[in-house]
Amino acid sequence: MLLAGKTVVVSGVGPGLGHRVAETVVRDGGHAVLGARTAANLARSAAQIDPEGRSTAHLPTDITDEGQCEALAALAVERFGGIDAVVHVAAWDSCFGGLQDADFATWQAVIDVNLLGTLRMTRACLPALKEEGGSVVVIGTQSSVAAPSEVRQAAYAASKGALTSAMYSLARELGPHRIRVNTVLPGWMWGPPVQAYVQFAADSEGVPESEVLDRLTARMALPELATDGDVAEAVAFLASDRARAITGQSLLVNAGELMR
């Protein structure tokens, strides 16, 4: 029970990684406080994870709104007595393209969500985290350190890269309060977004989905893609006391595609 008695705020809970993280928190004995913009997604996830409603709470939350971030943090404290960890899954990852076709107004919006939104949510949780110390876990992306050739997501990669850089400063600033700050960098992660990419590529090329998946898997040291569940397991470890001496670190969860 890695997170027994811990209260973990999880932003960006939808059908994929956010749901898996919240599910893992509850499975490992913790309380999960779910935030996302879409109320229906929150209610669905909470009902699946915790049918009796004993270990979860949820509130529609747009992390570009400081007041809504504060409301989610307040819900965690009110319902479960504090905050032990916050996990940042919420992100805008659907802005595609590179520099030459960039719409910088959209880039600014991506940065407002991925970089500043994460910082807003972290700051909202700080008063509670300072009570006992705790953990901040950011979901980054391998594309911030090694751009994929299949798709261009320059705005997403740049915003997540900036967030990884911010992690180092946060780890120093918050360390005296015994608050740890780490980043998990998924690569090709088998879950709804990658499943959609595989289906799209297969349809576009007129080939079986298995062929597209095999091309991706061939680059991995392990003979399969990491899953969103695998990433959630890494998050749970970093949120737990077993990682009490780990801060300012980036952990690649990518089946060995990129090694550093």
PDB file of C-alpha atoms in Angstrom:
ATOM      1  CA  MET A   1       0.000   0.000   0.000  1.00  0.00           C
ATOM      2  CA  LEU A   2       2.443   2.564  -1.318  1.00  0.00           C
ATOM      3  CA  LEU A   3       0.185   5.553  -0.641  1.00  0.00           C
ATOM      4  CA  ALA A   4      -1.736   4.421   2.433  1.00  0.00           C
ATOM      5  CA  GLY A   5      -3.401   7.403   4.059  1.00  0.00           C
ATOM      6  CA  LYS A   6      -1.998   9.867   1.515  1.00  0.00           C
ATOM      7  CA  THR A   7      -4.132  12.489  -0.210  1.00  0.00           C
ATOM      8  CA  VAL A   8      -3.137  13.104  -3.818  1.00  0.00           C
ATOM      9  CA  VAL A   9      -4.503  15.858  -6.052  1.00  0.00           C
ATOM     10  CA  VAL A  10      -4.581  14.750  -9.700  1.00  0.00           C
ATOM     11  CA  SER A  11      -5.195  17.326 -12.424  1.00  0.00           C
ATOM     12  CA  GLY A  12      -6.320  16.420 -15.929  1.00  0.00           C
ATOM     13  CA  VAL A  13      -8.406  13.339 -15.156  1.00  0.00           C
ATOM     14  CA  GLY A  14      -9.947  12.021 -18.350  1.00  0.00           C
ATOM     15  CA  PRO A  15     -10.175   8.581 -19.949  1.00  0.00           C
ATOM     16  CA  GLY A  16      -6.409   8.065 -20.177  1.00  0.00           C
ATOM     17  CA  LEU A  17      -3.418   8.725 -17.955  1.00  0.00           C
ATOM     18  CA  GLY A  18      -5.198  10.935 -15.413  1.00  0.00           C
ATOM     19  CA  HIS A  19      -7.713   8.187 -14.743  1.00  0.00           C
ATOM     20  CA  ARG A  20      -4.928   5.626 -14.404  1.00  0.00           C
ATOM     21  CA  VAL A  21      -3.046   7.785 -11.917  1.00  0.00           C
ATOM     22  CA  ALA A  22      -6.130   8.345  -9.765  1.00  0.00           C
ATOM     23  CA  GLU A  23      -6.975   4.638  -9.953  1.00  0.00           C
ATOM     24  CA  THR A  24      -3.461   3.722  -8.833  1.00  0.00           C
ATOM     25  CA  VAL A  25      -3.615   6.156  -5.915  1.00  0.00           C
ATOM     26  CA  VAL A  26      -6.804   4.557  -4.595  1.00  0.00           C
ATOM     27  CA  ARG A  27      -5.541   1.033  -5.258  1.00  0.00           C
ATOM     28  CA  ASP A  28      -2.450   1.820  -3.192  1.00  0.00           C
ATOM     29  CA  GLY A  29      -4.468   3.039  -0.226  1.00  0.00           C
ATOM     30  CA  GLY A  30      -4.640   6.765  -0.885  1.00  0.00           C
ATOM     31  CA  HIS A  31      -7.312   9.386  -1.408  1.00  0.00           C
ATOM     32  CA  ALA A  32      -7.509  10.861  -4.911  1.00  0.00           C
ATOM     33  CA  VAL A  33      -8.862  14.373  -5.502  1.00  0.00           C
ATOM     34  CA  LEU A  34      -9.685  14.653  -9.183  1.00  0.00           C
ATOM     35  CA  GLY A  35      -9.674  17.829 -11.259  1.00  0.00           C
ATOM     36  CA  ALA A  36     -10.392  18.431 -14.944  1.00  0.00           C
ATOM     37  CA  ARG A  37     -12.433  20.833 -17.038  1.00  0.00           C
ATOM     38  CA  THR A  38     -15.125  18.301 -17.957  1.00  0.00           C
ATOM     39  CA  ALA A  39     -17.442  17.390 -15.099  1.00  0.00           C
ATOM     40  CA  ALA A  40     -18.754  14.272 -16.849  1.00  0.00           C
ATOM     41  CA  ASN A  41     -15.250  12.824 -17.184  1.00  0.00           C
ATOM     42  CA  LEU A  42     -14.601  13.428 -13.493  1.00  0.00           C
ATOM     43  CA  ALA A  43     -17.840  11.808 -12.390  1.00  0.00           C
ATOM     44  CA  ARG A  44     -17.254   8.812 -14.654  1.00  0.00           C
ATOM     45  CA  SER A  45     -13.700   8.264 -13.422  1.00  0.00           C
ATOM     46  CA  ALA A  46     -14.649   8.648  -9.780  1.00  0.00           C
ATOM     47  CA  ALA A  47     -17.525   6.179 -10.132  1.00  0.00           C
ATOM     48  CA  GLN A  48     -15.274   3.601 -11.791  1.00  0.00           C
ATOM     49  CA  ILE A  49     -12.422   4.001  -9.319  1.00  0.00           C
ATOM     50  CA  ASP A  50     -14.406   4.389  -6.119  1.00  0.00           C
ATOM     51  CA  PRO A  51     -18.081   3.409  -6.480  1.00  0.00           C
ATOM     52  CA  GLU A  52     -18.852   4.123  -2.822  1.00  0.00           C
ATOM     53  CA  GLY A  53     -17.191   7.551  -2.902  1.00  0.00           C
ATOM     54  CA  ARG A  54     -15.061   6.980   0.181  1.00  0.00           C
ATOM     55  CA  SER A  55     -11.630   7.620  -1.314  1.00  0.00           C
ATOM     56  CA  THR A  56     -12.242  10.220  -4.021  1.00  0.00           C
ATOM     57  CA  ALA A  57     -13.505  13.739  -4.430  1.00  0.00           C
ATOM     58  CA  HIS A  58     -13.712  15.748  -7.625  1.00  0.00           C
ATOM     59  CA  LEU A  59     -14.323  19.270  -8.864  1.00  0.00           C
ATOM     60  CA  PRO A  60     -14.346  20.771 -12.382  1.00  0.00           C
ATOM     61  CA  THR A  61     -11.061  22.666 -12.627  1.00  0.00           C
ATOM     62  CA  ASP A  62      -9.502  24.764 -15.369  1.00  0.00           C
ATOM     63  CA  ILE A  63      -5.853  25.196 -14.404  1.00  0.00           C
ATOM     64  CA  THR A  64      -5.654  28.486 -16.295  1.00  0.00           C
ATOM     65  CA  ASP A  65      -7.930  29.908 -13.565  1.00  0.00           C
ATOM     66  CA  GLU A  66      -6.137  30.497 -10.276  1.00  0.00           C
ATOM     67  CA  GLY A  67      -9.370  30.556  -8.285  1.00  0.00           C
ATOM     68  CA  GLN A  68     -10.392  27.149  -9.591  1.00  0.00           C
ATOM     69  CA  CYS A  69      -6.977  25.729  -8.695  1.00  0.00           C
ATOM     70  CA  GLU A  70      -7.383  27.061  -5.165  1.00  0.00           C
ATOM     71  CA  ALA A  71     -10.874  25.567  -4.956  1.00  0.00           C
ATOM     72  CA  LEU A  72      -9.567  22.095  -5.861  1.00  0.00           C
ATOM     73  CA  ALA A  73      -6.828  22.341  -3.242  1.00  0.00           C
ATOM     74  CA  ALA A  74      -9.382  23.506  -0.666  1.00  0.00           C
ATOM     75  CA  LEU A  75     -11.616  20.531  -1.491  1.00  0.00           C
ATOM     76  CA  ALA A  76      -8.737  18.148  -0.764  1.00  0.00           C
ATOM     77  CA  VAL A  77      -8.092  19.757   2.610  1.00  0.00           C
ATOM     78  CA  GLU A  78     -11.779  19.929   3.513  1.00  0.00           C
ATOM     79  CA  ARG A  79     -12.553  16.335   2.522  1.00  0.00           C
ATOM     80  CA  PHE A  80      -9.396  14.511   3.586  1.00  0.00           C
ATOM     81  CA  GLY A  81      -7.558  16.875   5.933  1.00  0.00           C
ATOM     82  CA  GLY A  82      -4.558  17.850   3.836  1.00  0.00           C
ATOM     83  CA  ILE A  83      -2.504  17.277   0.696  1.00  0.00           C
ATOM     84  CA  ASP A  84       0.462  14.922   0.500  1.00  0.00           C
ATOM     85  CA  ALA A  85       1.099  15.038  -3.238  1.00  0.00           C
ATOM     86  CA  VAL A  86      -0.056  16.727  -6.402  1.00  0.00           C
ATOM     87  CA  VAL A  87       0.253  15.078  -9.807  1.00  0.00           C
ATOM     88  CA  HIS A  88       0.035  17.259 -12.908  1.00  0.00           C
ATOM     89  CA  VAL A  89      -1.473  15.390 -15.838  1.00  0.00           C
ATOM     90  CA  ALA A  90      -3.539  18.269 -17.266  1.00  0.00           C
ATOM     91  CA  ALA A  91      -2.061  19.456 -20.557  1.00  0.00           C
ATOM     92  CA  TRP A  92      -2.863  20.812 -24.000  1.00  0.00           C
ATOM     93  CA  ASP A  93      -1.281  18.276 -26.349  1.00  0.00           C
ATOM     94  CA  SER A  94      -3.430  18.713 -29.450  1.00  0.00           C
ATOM     95  CA  CYS A  95      -1.530  21.638 -30.996  1.00  0.00           C
ATOM     96  CA  PHE A  96       0.362  20.137 -33.935  1.00  0.00           C
ATOM     97  CA  GLY A  97       2.981  21.650 -36.226  1.00  0.00           C
ATOM     98  CA  GLY A  98       6.385  23.257 -36.103  1.00  0.00           C
ATOM     99  CA  LEU A  99       7.903  26.711 -36.296  1.00  0.00           C
ATOM    100  CA  GLN A 100       7.181  27.506 -39.934  1.00  0.00           C
ATOM    101  CA  ASP A 101       3.428  27.084 -39.581  1.00  0.00           C
ATOM    102  CA  ALA A 102       3.220  28.252 -35.971  1.00  0.00           C
ATOM    103  CA  ASP A 103       0.285  30.275 -34.718  1.00  0.00           C
ATOM    104  CA  PHE A 104       1.980  31.941 -31.775  1.00  0.00           C
ATOM    105  CA  ALA A 105      -1.317  32.939 -30.185  1.00  0.00           C
ATOM    106  CA  THR A 106      -2.063  29.225 -29.892  1.00  0.00           C
ATOM    107  CA  TRP A 107       1.461  28.600 -28.604  1.00  0.00           C
ATOM    108  CA  GLN A 108       0.845  31.164 -25.864  1.00  0.00           C
ATOM    109  CA  ALA A 109      -2.361  29.349 -24.912  1.00  0.00           C
ATOM    110  CA  VAL A 110      -0.479  26.033 -24.783  1.00  0.00           C
ATOM    111  CA  ILE A 111       2.147  27.580 -22.516  1.00  0.00           C
ATOM    112  CA  ASP A 112      -0.573  29.051 -20.302  1.00  0.00           C
ATOM    113  CA  VAL A 113      -1.977  25.580 -19.727  1.00  0.00           C
ATOM    114  CA  ASN A 114       1.089  23.377 -19.669  1.00  0.00           C
ATOM    115  CA  LEU A 115       3.609  25.623 -17.939  1.00  0.00           C
ATOM    116  CA  LEU A 116       1.737  28.323 -16.055  1.00  0.00           C
ATOM    117  CA  GLY A 117      -1.293  26.148 -15.295  1.00  0.00           C
ATOM    118  CA  THR A 118       0.916  23.559 -13.654  1.00  0.00           C
ATOM    119  CA  LEU A 119       2.622  26.258 -11.599  1.00  0.00           C
ATOM    120  CA  ARG A 120      -0.744  27.754 -10.589  1.00  0.00           C
ATOM    121  CA  MET A 121      -1.985  24.382  -9.395  1.00  0.00           C
ATOM    122  CA  THR A 122       1.254  23.736  -7.524  1.00  0.00           C
ATOM    123  CA  ARG A 123       1.095  27.093  -5.770  1.00  0.00           C
ATOM    124  CA  ALA A 124      -2.514  26.495  -4.773  1.00  0.00           C
ATOM    125  CA  CYS A 125      -1.441  23.263  -3.043  1.00  0.00           C
ATOM    126  CA  LEU A 126       1.630  24.719  -1.315  1.00  0.00           C
ATOM    127  CA  PRO A 127       0.050  25.765   2.007  1.00  0.00           C
ATOM    128  CA  ALA A 128      -1.194  22.209   2.577  1.00  0.00           C
ATOM    129  CA  LEU A 129       1.985  20.570   1.271  1.00  0.00           C
ATOM    130  CA  LYS A 130       4.094  22.659   3.647  1.00  0.00           C
ATOM    131  CA  GLU A 131       2.262  21.216   6.654  1.00  0.00           C
ATOM    132  CA  GLU A 132       3.985  17.829   6.459  1.00  0.00           C
ATOM    133  CA  GLY A 133       6.096  17.994   3.311  1.00  0.00           C
ATOM    134  CA  GLY A 134       5.146  16.004   0.253  1.00  0.00           C
ATOM    135  CA  SER A 135       5.617  15.455  -3.440  1.00  0.00           C
ATOM    136  CA  VAL A 136       4.935  17.238  -6.699  1.00  0.00           C
ATOM    137  CA  VAL A 137       5.010  14.986  -9.784  1.00  0.00           C
ATOM    138  CA  VAL A 138       4.872  16.564 -13.225  1.00  0.00           C
ATOM    139  CA  ILE A 139       4.005  14.613 -16.349  1.00  0.00           C
ATOM    140  CA  GLY A 140       6.417  15.809 -19.022  1.00  0.00           C
ATOM    141  CA  THR A 141       7.165  14.254 -22.386  1.00  0.00           C
ATOM    142  CA  GLN A 142      10.089  12.538 -24.045  1.00  0.00           C
ATOM    143  CA  SER A 143       9.489  14.823 -27.038  1.00  0.00           C
ATOM    144  CA  SER A 144      10.892  17.724 -25.006  1.00  0.00           C
ATOM    145  CA  VAL A 145      14.341  16.106 -25.173  1.00  0.00           C
ATOM    146  CA  ALA A 146      14.060  14.024 -28.367  1.00  0.00           C
ATOM    147  CA  ALA A 147      11.556  15.174 -30.980  1.00  0.00           C
ATOM    148  CA  PRO A 148       9.714  12.332 -32.732  1.00  0.00           C
ATOM    149  CA  SER A 149       9.810  12.114 -36.527  1.00  0.00           C
ATOM    150  CA  GLU A 150       6.209  10.922 -36.906  1.00  0.00           C
ATOM    151  CA  VAL A 151       4.452  14.024 -35.588  1.00  0.00           C
ATOM    152  CA  ARG A 152       5.398  17.640 -34.902  1.00  0.00           C
ATOM    153  CA  GLN A 153       4.255  19.048 -31.575  1.00  0.00           C
ATOM    154  CA  ALA A 154       6.744  21.871 -31.140  1.00  0.00           C
ATOM    155  CA  ALA A 155       4.532  23.986 -28.875  1.00  0.00           C
ATOM    156  CA  TYR A 156       3.728  21.047 -26.599  1.00  0.00           C
ATOM    157  CA  ALA A 157       7.372  19.937 -26.441  1.00  0.00           C
ATOM    158  CA  ALA A 158       8.627  23.472 -25.756  1.00  0.00           C
ATOM    159  CA  SER A 159       6.089  24.072 -22.983  1.00  0.00           C
ATOM    160  CA  LYS A 160       6.894  20.757 -21.325  1.00  0.00           C
ATOM    161  CA  GLY A 161      10.617  21.415 -21.685  1.00  0.00           C
ATOM    162  CA  ALA A 162      10.168  24.731 -19.914  1.00  0.00           C
ATOM    163  CA  LEU A 163       8.265  22.920 -17.186  1.00  0.00           C
ATOM    164  CA  THR A 164      11.118  20.459 -16.710  1.00  0.00           C
ATOM    165  CA  SER A 165      13.496  23.406 -16.375  1.00  0.00           C
ATOM    166  CA  ALA A 166      11.161  24.985 -13.831  1.00  0.00           C
ATOM    167  CA  MET A 167      11.282  21.736 -11.858  1.00  0.00           C
ATOM    168  CA  TYR A 168      14.920  22.346 -10.942  1.00  0.00           C
ATOM    169  CA  SER A 169      14.130  25.751  -9.459  1.00  0.00           C
ATOM    170  CA  LEU A 170      11.086  24.423  -7.627  1.00  0.00           C
ATOM    171  CA  ALA A 171      13.075  21.542  -6.169  1.00  0.00           C
ATOM    172  CA  ARG A 172      15.539  24.027  -4.667  1.00  0.00           C
ATOM    173  CA  GLU A 173      12.879  26.490  -3.516  1.00  0.00           C
ATOM    174  CA  LEU A 174      10.552  23.926  -1.948  1.00  0.00           C
ATOM    175  CA  GLY A 175      13.146  21.487  -0.658  1.00  0.00           C
ATOM    176  CA  PRO A 176      13.519  23.263   2.711  1.00  0.00           C
ATOM    177  CA  HIS A 177       9.813  22.532   3.268  1.00  0.00           C
ATOM    178  CA  ARG A 178      10.477  18.833   2.534  1.00  0.00           C
ATOM    179  CA  ILE A 179       8.534  19.109  -0.711  1.00  0.00           C
ATOM    180  CA  ARG A 180      10.013  17.033  -3.516  1.00  0.00           C
ATOM    181  CA  VAL A 181       9.531  17.923  -7.192  1.00  0.00           C
ATOM    182  CA  ASN A 182      10.107  15.390  -9.978  1.00  0.00           C
ATOM    183  CA  THR A 183       9.090  14.807 -13.565  1.00  0.00           C
ATOM    184  CA  VAL A 184       8.024  11.657 -15.391  1.00  0.00           C
ATOM    185  CA  LEU A 185       8.784  11.701 -19.121  1.00  0.00           C
ATOM    186  CA  PRO A 186       6.655   9.214 -21.073  1.00  0.00           C
ATOM    187  CA  GLY A 187       7.600   8.263 -24.598  1.00  0.00           C
ATOM    188  CA  TRP A 188       5.167   6.445 -26.876  1.00  0.00           C
ATOM    189  CA  MET A 189       2.639   5.447 -24.236  1.00  0.00           C
ATOM    190  CA  TRP A 190      -0.085   2.958 -25.090  1.00  0.00           C
ATOM    191  CA  GLY A 191      -3.308   4.684 -24.148  1.00  0.00           C
ATOM    192  CA  PRO A 192      -6.063   6.671 -25.899  1.00  0.00           C
ATOM    193  CA  PRO A 193      -3.834   9.260 -27.713  1.00  0.00           C
ATOM    194  CA  VAL A 194      -1.386   6.691 -29.127  1.00  0.00           C
ATOM    195  CA  GLN A 195      -4.212   4.293 -29.938  1.00  0.00           C
ATOM    196  CA  ALA A 196      -5.820   7.097 -31.957  1.00  0.00           C
ATOM    197  CA  TYR A 197      -2.506   7.823 -33.722  1.00  0.00           C
ATOM    198  CA  VAL A 198      -2.021   4.157 -34.644  1.00  0.00           C
ATOM    199  CA  GLN A 199      -5.551   3.941 -36.032  1.00  0.00           C
ATOM    200  CA  PHE A 200      -5.138   7.199 -37.996  1.00  0.00           C
ATOM    201  CA  ALA A 201      -1.765   6.174 -39.448  1.00  0.00           C
ATOM    202  CA  ALA A 202      -3.076   2.740 -40.417  1.00  0.00           C
ATOM    203  CA  ASP A 203      -6.128   4.232 -42.133  1.00  0.00           C
ATOM    204  CA  SER A 204      -4.008   6.856 -43.931  1.00  0.00           C
ATOM    205  CA  GLU A 205      -1.487   4.296 -45.180  1.00  0.00           C
ATOM    206  CA  GLY A 206      -3.962   1.508 -45.862  1.00  0.00           C
ATOM    207  CA  VAL A 207      -2.082  -0.939 -43.650  1.00  0.00           C
ATOM    208  CA  PRO A 208      -3.091  -2.957 -40.580  1.00  0.00           C
ATOM    209  CA  GLU A 209      -2.816  -1.229 -37.222  1.00  0.00           C
ATOM    210  CA  SER A 210      -0.436  -3.982 -36.137  1.00  0.00           C
ATOM    211  CA  GLU A 211       2.069  -2.836 -38.783  1.00  0.00           C
ATOM    212  CA  VAL A 212       2.105   0.715 -37.442  1.00  0.00           C
ATOM    213  CA  LEU A 213       2.423  -0.559 -33.885  1.00  0.00           C
ATOM    214  CA  ASP A 214       5.265  -2.891 -34.880  1.00  0.00           C
ATOM    215  CA  ARG A 215       7.197   0.064 -36.351  1.00  0.00           C
ATOM    216  CA  LEU A 216       6.959   1.904 -33.057  1.00  0.00           C
ATOM    217  CA  THR A 217       7.769  -1.104 -30.930  1.00  0.00           C
ATOM    218  CA  ALA A 218      10.845  -1.962 -33.018  1.00  0.00           C
ATOM    219  CA  ARG A 219      12.609   1.101 -31.584  1.00  0.00           C
ATOM    220  CA  MET A 220      12.209  -0.025 -27.975  1.00  0.00           C
ATOM    221  CA  ALA A 221      14.759  -1.996 -25.971  1.00  0.00           C
ATOM    222  CA  LEU A 222      11.824  -3.904 -24.487  1.00  0.00           C
ATOM    223  CA  PRO A 223       9.535  -5.618 -27.021  1.00  0.00           C
ATOM    224  CA  GLU A 224       6.461  -3.525 -26.235  1.00  0.00           C
ATOM    225  CA  LEU A 225       5.317   0.032 -25.622  1.00  0.00           C
ATOM    226  CA  ALA A 226       4.998   1.358 -22.116  1.00  0.00           C
ATOM    227  CA  THR A 227       1.357   1.866 -21.142  1.00  0.00           C
ATOM    228  CA  ASP A 228      -0.374   4.673 -19.304  1.00  0.00           C
ATOM    229  CA  GLY A 229      -0.605   2.198 -16.429  1.00  0.00           C
ATOM    230  CA  ASP A 230       3.195   1.883 -16.411  1.00  0.00           C
ATOM    231  CA  VAL A 231       3.526   5.657 -16.200  1.00  0.00           C
ATOM    232  CA  ALA A 232       0.994   5.730 -13.355  1.00  0.00           C
ATOM    233  CA  GLU A 233       3.111   3.206 -11.433  1.00  0.00           C
ATOM    234  CA  ALA A 234       6.162   5.475 -11.746  1.00  0.00           C
ATOM    235  CA  VAL A 235       4.068   8.416 -10.559  1.00  0.00           C
ATOM    236  CA  ALA A 236       2.878   6.464  -7.512  1.00  0.00           C
ATOM    237  CA  PHE A 237       6.460   5.659  -6.555  1.00  0.00           C
ATOM    238  CA  LEU A 238       7.578   9.297  -6.826  1.00  0.00           C
ATOM    239  CA  ALA A 239       4.535  10.441  -4.839  1.00  0.00           C
ATOM    240  CA  SER A 240       5.288   7.953  -2.076  1.00  0.00           C
ATOM    241  CA  ASP A 241       7.637   8.054   0.902  1.00  0.00           C
ATOM    242  CA  ARG A 242       9.793   5.436  -0.800  1.00  0.00           C
ATOM    243  CA  ALA A 243      11.103   8.276  -2.979  1.00  0.00           C
ATOM    244  CA  ARG A 244      11.772  10.533   0.026  1.00  0.00           C
ATOM    245  CA  ALA A 245      15.349  11.332  -1.072  1.00  0.00           C
ATOM    246  CA  ILE A 246      14.547  11.888  -4.757  1.00  0.00           C
ATOM    247  CA  THR A 247      13.946  15.427  -6.014  1.00  0.00           C
ATOM    248  CA  GLY A 248      14.794  17.450  -9.105  1.00  0.00           C
ATOM    249  CA  GLN A 249      14.896  14.335 -11.288  1.00  0.00           C
ATOM    250  CA  SER A 250      13.400  13.338 -14.633  1.00  0.00           C
ATOM    251  CA  LEU A 251      12.418   9.694 -15.088  1.00  0.00           C
ATOM    252  CA  LEU A 252      11.954   8.351 -18.624  1.00  0.00           C
ATOM    253  CA  VAL A 253       9.223   5.708 -18.879  1.00  0.00           C
ATOM    254  CA  ASN A 254       9.608   4.616 -22.472  1.00  0.00           C
ATOM    255  CA  ALA A 255      10.484   0.892 -22.720  1.00  0.00           C
ATOM    256  CA  GLY A 256      14.073   1.921 -23.408  1.00  0.00           C
ATOM    257  CA  GLU A 257      13.520   3.855 -26.651  1.00  0.00           C
ATOM    258  CA  LEU A 258      15.705   6.706 -25.422  1.00  0.00           C
ATOM    259  CA  MET A 259      18.372   6.075 -22.785  1.00  0.00           C
ATOM    260  CA  ARG A 260      20.127   8.795 -20.796  1.00  0.00           C
TER     261      ARG A 260
END
